[in-house]
Short mmCIF file of N, CA and C in Angstrom, two decimals:
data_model
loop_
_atom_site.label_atom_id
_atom_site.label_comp_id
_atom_site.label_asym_id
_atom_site.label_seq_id
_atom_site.Cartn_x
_atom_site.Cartn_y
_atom_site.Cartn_z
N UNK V 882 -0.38 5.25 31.42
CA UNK V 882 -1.39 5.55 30.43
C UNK V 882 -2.74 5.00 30.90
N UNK V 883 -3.54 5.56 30.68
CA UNK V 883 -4.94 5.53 30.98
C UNK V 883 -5.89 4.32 30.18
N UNK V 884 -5.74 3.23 30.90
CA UNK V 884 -6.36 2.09 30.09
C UNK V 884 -7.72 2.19 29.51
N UNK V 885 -8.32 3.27 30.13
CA UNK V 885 -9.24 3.30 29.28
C UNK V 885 -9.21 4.63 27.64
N UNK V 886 -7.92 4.47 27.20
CA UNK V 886 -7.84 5.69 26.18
C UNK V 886 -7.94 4.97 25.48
N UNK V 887 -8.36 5.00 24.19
CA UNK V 887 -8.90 4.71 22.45
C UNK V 887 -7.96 4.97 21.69
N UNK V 888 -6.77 4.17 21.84
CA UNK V 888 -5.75 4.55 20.51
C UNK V 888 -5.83 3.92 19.18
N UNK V 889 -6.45 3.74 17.86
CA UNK V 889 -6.20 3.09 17.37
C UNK V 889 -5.32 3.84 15.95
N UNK V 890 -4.83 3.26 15.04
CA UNK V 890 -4.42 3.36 13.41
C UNK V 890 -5.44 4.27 12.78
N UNK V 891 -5.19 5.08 12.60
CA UNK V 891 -6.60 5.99 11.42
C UNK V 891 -6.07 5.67 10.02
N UNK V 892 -4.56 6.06 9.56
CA UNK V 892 -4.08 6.18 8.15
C UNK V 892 -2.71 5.79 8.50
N UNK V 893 -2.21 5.28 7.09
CA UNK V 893 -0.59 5.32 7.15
C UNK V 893 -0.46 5.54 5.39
N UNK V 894 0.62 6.09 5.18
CA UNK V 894 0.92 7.04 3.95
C UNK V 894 2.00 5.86 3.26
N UNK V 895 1.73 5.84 1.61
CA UNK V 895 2.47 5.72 0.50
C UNK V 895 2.83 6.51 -0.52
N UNK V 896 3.53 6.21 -1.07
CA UNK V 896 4.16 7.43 -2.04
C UNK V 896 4.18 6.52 -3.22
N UNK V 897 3.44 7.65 -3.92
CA UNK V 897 3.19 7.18 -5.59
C UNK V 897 3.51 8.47 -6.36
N UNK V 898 3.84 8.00 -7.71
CA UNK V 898 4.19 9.20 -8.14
C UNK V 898 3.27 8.94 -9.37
N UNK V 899 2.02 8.57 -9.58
CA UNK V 899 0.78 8.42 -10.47
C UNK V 899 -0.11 7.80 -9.71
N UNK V 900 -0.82 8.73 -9.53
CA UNK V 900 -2.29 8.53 -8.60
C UNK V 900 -3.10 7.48 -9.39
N UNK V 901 -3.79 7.98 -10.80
CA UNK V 901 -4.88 6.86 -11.59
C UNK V 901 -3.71 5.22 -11.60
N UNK V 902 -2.81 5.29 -11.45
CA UNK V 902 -2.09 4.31 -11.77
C UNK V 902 -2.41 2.92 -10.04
N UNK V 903 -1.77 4.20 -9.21
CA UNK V 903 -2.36 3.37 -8.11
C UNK V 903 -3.57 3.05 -7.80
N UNK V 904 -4.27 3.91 -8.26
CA UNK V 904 -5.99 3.60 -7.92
C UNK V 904 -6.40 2.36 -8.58
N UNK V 905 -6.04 2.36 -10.48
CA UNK V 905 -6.32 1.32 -10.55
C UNK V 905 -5.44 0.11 -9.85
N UNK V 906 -4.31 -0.12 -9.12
CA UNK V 906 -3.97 -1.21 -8.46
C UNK V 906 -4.82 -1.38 -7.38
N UNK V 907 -4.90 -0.37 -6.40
CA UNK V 907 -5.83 -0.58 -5.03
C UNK V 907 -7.00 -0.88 -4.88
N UNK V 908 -7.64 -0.10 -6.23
CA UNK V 908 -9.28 -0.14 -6.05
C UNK V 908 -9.32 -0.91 -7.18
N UNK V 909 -8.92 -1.40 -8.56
CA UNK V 909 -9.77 -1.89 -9.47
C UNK V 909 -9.28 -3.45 -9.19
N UNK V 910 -8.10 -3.65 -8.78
CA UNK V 910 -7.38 -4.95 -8.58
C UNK V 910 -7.80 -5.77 -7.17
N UNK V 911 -7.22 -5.06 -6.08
CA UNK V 911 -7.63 -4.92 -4.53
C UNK V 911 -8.96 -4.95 -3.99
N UNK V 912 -9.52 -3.79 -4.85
CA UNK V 912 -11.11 -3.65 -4.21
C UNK V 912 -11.50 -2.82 -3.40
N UNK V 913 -10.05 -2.45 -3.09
CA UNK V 913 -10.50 -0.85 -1.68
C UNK V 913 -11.64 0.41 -3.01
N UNK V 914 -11.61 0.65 -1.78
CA UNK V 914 -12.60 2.12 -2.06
C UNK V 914 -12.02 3.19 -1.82
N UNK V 915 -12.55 4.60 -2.83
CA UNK V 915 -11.52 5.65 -2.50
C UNK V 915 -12.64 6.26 -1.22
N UNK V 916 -12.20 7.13 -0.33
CA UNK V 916 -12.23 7.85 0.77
C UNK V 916 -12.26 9.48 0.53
N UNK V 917 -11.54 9.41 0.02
CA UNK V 917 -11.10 11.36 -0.47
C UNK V 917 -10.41 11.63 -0.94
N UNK V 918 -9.91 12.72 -2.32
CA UNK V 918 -9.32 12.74 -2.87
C UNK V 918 -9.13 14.14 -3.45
N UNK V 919 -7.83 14.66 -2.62
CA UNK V 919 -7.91 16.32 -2.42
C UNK V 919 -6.81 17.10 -3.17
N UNK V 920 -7.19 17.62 -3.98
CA UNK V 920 -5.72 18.39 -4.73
C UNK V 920 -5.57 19.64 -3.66
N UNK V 921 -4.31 20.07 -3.38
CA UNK V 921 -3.83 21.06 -2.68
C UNK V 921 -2.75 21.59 -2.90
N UNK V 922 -1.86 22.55 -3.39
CA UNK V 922 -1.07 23.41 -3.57
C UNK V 922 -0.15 22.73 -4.86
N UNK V 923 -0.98 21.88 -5.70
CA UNK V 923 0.21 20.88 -6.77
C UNK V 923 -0.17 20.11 -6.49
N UNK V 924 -0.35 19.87 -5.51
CA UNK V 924 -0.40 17.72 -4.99
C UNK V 924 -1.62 17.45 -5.10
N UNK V 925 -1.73 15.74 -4.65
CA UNK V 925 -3.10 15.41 -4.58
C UNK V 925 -2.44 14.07 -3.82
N UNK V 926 -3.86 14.19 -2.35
CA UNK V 926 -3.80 13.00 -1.53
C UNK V 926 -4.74 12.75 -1.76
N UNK V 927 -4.82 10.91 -2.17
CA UNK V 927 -6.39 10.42 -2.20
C UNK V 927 -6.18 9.50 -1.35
N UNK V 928 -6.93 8.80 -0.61
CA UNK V 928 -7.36 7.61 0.75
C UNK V 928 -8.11 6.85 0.02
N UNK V 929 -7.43 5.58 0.50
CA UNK V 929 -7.93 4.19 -0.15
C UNK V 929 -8.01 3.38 0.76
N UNK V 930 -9.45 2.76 0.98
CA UNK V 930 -9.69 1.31 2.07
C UNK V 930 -9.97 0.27 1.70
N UNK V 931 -9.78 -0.90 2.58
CA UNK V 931 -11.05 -2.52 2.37
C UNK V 931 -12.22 -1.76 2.60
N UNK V 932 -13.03 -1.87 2.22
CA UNK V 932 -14.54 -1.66 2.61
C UNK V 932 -14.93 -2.19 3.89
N UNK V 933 -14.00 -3.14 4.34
CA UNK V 933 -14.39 -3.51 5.65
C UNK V 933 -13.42 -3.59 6.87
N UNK V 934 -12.73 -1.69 6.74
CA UNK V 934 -11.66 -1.64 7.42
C UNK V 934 -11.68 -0.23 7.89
N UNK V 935 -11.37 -0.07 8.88
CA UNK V 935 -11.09 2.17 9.20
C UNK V 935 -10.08 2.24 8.53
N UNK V 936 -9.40 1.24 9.01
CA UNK V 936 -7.39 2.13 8.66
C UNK V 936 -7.43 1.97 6.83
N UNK V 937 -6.70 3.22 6.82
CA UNK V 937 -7.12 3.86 5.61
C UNK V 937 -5.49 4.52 4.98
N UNK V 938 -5.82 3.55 3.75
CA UNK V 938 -4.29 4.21 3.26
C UNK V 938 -3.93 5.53 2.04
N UNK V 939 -3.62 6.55 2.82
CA UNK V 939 -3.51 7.79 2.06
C UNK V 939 -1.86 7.73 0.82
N UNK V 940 -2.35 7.77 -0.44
CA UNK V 940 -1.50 7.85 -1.35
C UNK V 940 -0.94 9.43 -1.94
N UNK V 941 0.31 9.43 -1.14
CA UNK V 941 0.27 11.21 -1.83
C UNK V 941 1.76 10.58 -2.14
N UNK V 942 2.39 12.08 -2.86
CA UNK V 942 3.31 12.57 -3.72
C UNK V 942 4.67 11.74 -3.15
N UNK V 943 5.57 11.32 -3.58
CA UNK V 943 6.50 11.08 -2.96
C UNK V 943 7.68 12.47 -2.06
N UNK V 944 7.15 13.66 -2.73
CA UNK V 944 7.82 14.38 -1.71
C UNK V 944 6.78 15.65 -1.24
N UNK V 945 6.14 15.68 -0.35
CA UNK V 945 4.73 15.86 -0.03
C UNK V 945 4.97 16.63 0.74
N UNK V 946 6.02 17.46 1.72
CA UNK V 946 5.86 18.26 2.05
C UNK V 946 6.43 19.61 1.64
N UNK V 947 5.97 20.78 2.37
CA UNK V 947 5.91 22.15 1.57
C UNK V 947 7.16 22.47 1.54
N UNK V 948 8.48 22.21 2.57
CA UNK V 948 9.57 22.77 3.21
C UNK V 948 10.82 22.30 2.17
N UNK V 949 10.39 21.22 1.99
CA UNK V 949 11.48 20.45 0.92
C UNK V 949 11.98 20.52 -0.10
N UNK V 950 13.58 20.33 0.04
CA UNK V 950 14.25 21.21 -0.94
C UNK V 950 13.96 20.78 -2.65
N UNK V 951 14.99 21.08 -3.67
CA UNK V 951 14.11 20.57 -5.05
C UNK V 951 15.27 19.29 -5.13
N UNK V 952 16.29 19.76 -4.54
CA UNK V 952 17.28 18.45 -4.12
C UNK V 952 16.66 17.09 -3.44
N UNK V 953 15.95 17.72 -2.66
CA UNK V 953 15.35 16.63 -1.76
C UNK V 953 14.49 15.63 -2.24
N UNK V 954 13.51 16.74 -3.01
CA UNK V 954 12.61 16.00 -3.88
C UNK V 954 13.01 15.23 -5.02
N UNK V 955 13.78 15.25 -5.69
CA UNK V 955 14.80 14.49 -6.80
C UNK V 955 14.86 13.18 -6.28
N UNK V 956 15.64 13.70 -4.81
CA UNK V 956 15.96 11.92 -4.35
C UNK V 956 14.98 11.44 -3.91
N UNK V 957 14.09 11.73 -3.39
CA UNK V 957 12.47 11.12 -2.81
C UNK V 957 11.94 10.64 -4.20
N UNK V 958 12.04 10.87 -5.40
CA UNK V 958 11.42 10.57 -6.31
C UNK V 958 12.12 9.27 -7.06
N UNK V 959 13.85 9.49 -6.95
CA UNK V 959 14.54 8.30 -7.45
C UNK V 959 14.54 7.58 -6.64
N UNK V 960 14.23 7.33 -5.12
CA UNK V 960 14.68 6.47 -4.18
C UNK V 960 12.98 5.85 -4.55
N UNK V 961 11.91 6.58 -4.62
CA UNK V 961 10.53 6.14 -4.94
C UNK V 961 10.59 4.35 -6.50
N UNK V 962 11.20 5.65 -7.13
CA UNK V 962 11.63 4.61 -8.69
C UNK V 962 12.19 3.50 -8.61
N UNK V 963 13.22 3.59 -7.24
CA UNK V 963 13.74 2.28 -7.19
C UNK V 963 13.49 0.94 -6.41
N UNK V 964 11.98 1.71 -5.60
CA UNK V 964 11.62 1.19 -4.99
C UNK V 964 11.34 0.74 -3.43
N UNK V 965 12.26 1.52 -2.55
CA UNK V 965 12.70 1.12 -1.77
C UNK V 965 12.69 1.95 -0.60
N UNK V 966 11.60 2.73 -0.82
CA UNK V 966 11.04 3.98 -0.08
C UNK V 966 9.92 3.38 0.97
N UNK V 967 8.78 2.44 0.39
CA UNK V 967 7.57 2.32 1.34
C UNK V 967 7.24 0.98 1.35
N UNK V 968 7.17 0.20 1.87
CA UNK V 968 6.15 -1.45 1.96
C UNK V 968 4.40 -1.43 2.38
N UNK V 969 4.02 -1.75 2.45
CA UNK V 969 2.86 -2.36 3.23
C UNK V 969 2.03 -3.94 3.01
N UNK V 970 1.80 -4.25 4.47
CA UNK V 970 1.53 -5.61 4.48
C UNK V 970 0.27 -5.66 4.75
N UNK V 971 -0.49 -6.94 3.84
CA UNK V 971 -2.11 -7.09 4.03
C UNK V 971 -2.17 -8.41 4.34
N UNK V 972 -3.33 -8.46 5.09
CA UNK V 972 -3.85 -9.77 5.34
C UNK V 972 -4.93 -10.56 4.42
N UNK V 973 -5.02 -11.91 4.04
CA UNK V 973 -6.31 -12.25 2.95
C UNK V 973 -6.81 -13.59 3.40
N UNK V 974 -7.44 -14.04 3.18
CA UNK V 974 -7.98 -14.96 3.27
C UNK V 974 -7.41 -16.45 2.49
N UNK V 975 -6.80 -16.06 1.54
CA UNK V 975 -7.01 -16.89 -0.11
C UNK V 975 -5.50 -16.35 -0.72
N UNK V 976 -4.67 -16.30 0.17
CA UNK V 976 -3.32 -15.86 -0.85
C UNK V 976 -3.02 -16.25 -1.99
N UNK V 977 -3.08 -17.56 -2.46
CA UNK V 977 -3.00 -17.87 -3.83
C UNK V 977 -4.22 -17.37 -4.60
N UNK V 978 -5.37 -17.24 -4.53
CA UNK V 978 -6.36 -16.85 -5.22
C UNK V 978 -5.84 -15.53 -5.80
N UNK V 979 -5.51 -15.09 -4.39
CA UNK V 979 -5.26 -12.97 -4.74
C UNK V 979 -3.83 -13.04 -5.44
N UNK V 980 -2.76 -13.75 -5.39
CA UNK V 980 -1.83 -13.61 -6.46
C UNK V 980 -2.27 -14.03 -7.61
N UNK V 981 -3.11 -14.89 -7.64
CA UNK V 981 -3.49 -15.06 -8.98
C UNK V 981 -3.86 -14.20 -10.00
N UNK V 982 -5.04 -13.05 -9.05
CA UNK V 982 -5.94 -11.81 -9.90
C UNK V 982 -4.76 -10.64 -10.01
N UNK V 983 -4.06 -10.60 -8.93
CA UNK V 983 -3.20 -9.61 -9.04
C UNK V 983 -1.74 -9.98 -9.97
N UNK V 984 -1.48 -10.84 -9.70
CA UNK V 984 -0.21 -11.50 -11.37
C UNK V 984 -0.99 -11.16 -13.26
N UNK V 985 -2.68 -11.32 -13.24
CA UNK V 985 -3.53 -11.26 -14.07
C UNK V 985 -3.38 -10.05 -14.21
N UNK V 986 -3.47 -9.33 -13.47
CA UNK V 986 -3.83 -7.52 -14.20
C UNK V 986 -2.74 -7.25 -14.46
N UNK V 987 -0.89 -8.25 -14.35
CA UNK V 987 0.46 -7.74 -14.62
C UNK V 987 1.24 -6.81 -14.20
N UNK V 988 0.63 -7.13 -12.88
CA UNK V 988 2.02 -6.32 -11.40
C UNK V 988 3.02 -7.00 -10.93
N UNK V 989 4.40 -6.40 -11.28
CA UNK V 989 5.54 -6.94 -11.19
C UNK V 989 5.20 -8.09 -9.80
N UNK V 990 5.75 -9.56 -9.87
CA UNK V 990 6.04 -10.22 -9.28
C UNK V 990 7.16 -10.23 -7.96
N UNK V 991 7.08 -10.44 -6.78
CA UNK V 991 8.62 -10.34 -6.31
C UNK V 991 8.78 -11.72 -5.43
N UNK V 992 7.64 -12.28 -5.07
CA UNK V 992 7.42 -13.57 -4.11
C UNK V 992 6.03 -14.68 -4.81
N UNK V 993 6.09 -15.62 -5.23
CA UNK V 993 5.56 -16.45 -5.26
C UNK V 993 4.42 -16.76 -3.76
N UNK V 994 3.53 -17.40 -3.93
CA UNK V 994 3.03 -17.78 -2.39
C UNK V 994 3.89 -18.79 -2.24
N UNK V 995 4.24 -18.68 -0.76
CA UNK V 995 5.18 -19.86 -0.29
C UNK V 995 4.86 -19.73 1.25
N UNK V 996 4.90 -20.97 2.26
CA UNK V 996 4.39 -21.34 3.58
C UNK V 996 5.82 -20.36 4.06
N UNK V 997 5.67 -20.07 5.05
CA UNK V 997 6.88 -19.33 5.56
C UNK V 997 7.16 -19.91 7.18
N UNK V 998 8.21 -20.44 7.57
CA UNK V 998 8.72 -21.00 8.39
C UNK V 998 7.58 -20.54 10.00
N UNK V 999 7.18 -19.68 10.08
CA UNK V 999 6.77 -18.64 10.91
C UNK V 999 4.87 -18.91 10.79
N UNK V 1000 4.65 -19.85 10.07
CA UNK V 1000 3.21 -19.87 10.17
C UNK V 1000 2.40 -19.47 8.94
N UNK V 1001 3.34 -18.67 8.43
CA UNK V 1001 1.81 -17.40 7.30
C UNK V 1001 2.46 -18.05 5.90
N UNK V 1002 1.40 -18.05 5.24
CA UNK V 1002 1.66 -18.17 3.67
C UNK V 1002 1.50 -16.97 3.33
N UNK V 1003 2.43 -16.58 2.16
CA UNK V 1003 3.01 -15.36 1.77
C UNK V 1003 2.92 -15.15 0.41
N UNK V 1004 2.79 -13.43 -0.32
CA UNK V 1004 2.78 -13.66 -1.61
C UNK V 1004 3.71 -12.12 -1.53
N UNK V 1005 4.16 -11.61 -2.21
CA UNK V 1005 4.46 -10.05 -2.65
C UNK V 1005 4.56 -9.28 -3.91
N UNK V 1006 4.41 -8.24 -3.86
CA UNK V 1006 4.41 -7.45 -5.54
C UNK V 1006 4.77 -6.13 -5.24
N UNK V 1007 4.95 -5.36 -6.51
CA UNK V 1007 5.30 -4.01 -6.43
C UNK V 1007 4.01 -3.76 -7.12
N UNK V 1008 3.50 -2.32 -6.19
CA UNK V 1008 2.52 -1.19 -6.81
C UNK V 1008 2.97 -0.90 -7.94
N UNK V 1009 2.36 0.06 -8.60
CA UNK V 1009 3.10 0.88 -9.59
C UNK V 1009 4.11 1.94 -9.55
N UNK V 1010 3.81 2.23 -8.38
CA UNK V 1010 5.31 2.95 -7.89
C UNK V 1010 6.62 2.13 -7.76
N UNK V 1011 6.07 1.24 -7.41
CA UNK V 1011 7.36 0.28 -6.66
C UNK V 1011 7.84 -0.10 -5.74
N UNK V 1012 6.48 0.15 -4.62
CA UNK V 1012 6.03 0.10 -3.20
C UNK V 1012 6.22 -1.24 -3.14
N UNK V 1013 7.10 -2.32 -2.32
CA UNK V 1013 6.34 -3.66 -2.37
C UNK V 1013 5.14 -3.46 -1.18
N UNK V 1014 4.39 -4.77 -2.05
CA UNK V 1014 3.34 -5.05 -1.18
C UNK V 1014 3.10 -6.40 -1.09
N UNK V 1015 3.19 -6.87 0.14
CA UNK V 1015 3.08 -8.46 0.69
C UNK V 1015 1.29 -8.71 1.34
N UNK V 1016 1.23 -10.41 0.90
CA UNK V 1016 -0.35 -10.37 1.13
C UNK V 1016 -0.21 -12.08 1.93
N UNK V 1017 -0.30 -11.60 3.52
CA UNK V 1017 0.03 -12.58 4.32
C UNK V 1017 -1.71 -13.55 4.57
N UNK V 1018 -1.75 -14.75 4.50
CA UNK V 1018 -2.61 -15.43 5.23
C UNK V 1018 -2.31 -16.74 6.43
N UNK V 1019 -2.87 -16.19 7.49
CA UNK V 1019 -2.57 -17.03 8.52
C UNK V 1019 -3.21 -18.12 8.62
N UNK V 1020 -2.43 -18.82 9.31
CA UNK V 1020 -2.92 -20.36 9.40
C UNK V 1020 -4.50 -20.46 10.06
N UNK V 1021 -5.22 -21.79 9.71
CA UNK V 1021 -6.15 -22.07 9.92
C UNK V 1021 -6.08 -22.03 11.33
N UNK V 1022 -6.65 -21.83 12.49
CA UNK V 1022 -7.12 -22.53 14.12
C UNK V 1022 -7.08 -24.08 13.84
#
């Protein structure tokens, strides 16, 4: 591979099955910003960032593509409900601060902050889908 090629992260996808629901977690709780937000054939993908980030997380349908059966979609939607479909991990500055605001607005709990053997203090929660989402801060230098 050509060391000088430019690969980086543009987007990585979650599945929600209530858009205003996640928005208010991402953007009114979080602080990201929406990006775009496109209805297309039924669906709707909207993109949500840090303000001080490219990689950009697109929230669409839990069964989002066109090909898929109505079987398929059933289970993409109960496997969504139960949770256990998507994660994503963030980095913060202030982990206890941000569990604090985010326990405040009353998003299910799943991890306390706790030092983790490995260096990072740790917190986690479920979206409103039921996405967990973990909010790692690394140790000082």
């Amino acid at each position: 591979m050509d060391r000088a090629t430019d690969v980086r992260l543009a987007q990585c996808f979650i599945a929600v099955d209530d858009h205003d629901k996640a928005l208010a977690f991402y953007c009114d709780v979080l602080g990201f910003e929406v990006r775009n937000d496109v209805d297309f054939e039924g669906m709707r993908w909207v993109t949500v960032a840090s303000p001080e980030q490219d990689v950009e997380i697109v929230l669409e349908p839990p069964a989002a593509s066109p090909d898929i059966s109505p079987a398929d979609k059933q289970t993409m939607a109960e496997l969504l409900a139960k949770g256990i479909l998507r994660g994503v991990n963030f980095t913060t500055t202030d982990c206890d601060a941000l569990f604090e605001r985010v326990r405040a607005a009353g998003f299910d709990v799943l991890q306390e902050p706790v030092d983790q053997p490995y260096g990072m203090r740790d917190c986690a929660f479920r979206d409103p889908a039921g996405n967990m989402v973990r909010f790692l801060e690394r140790p000082a230098d």
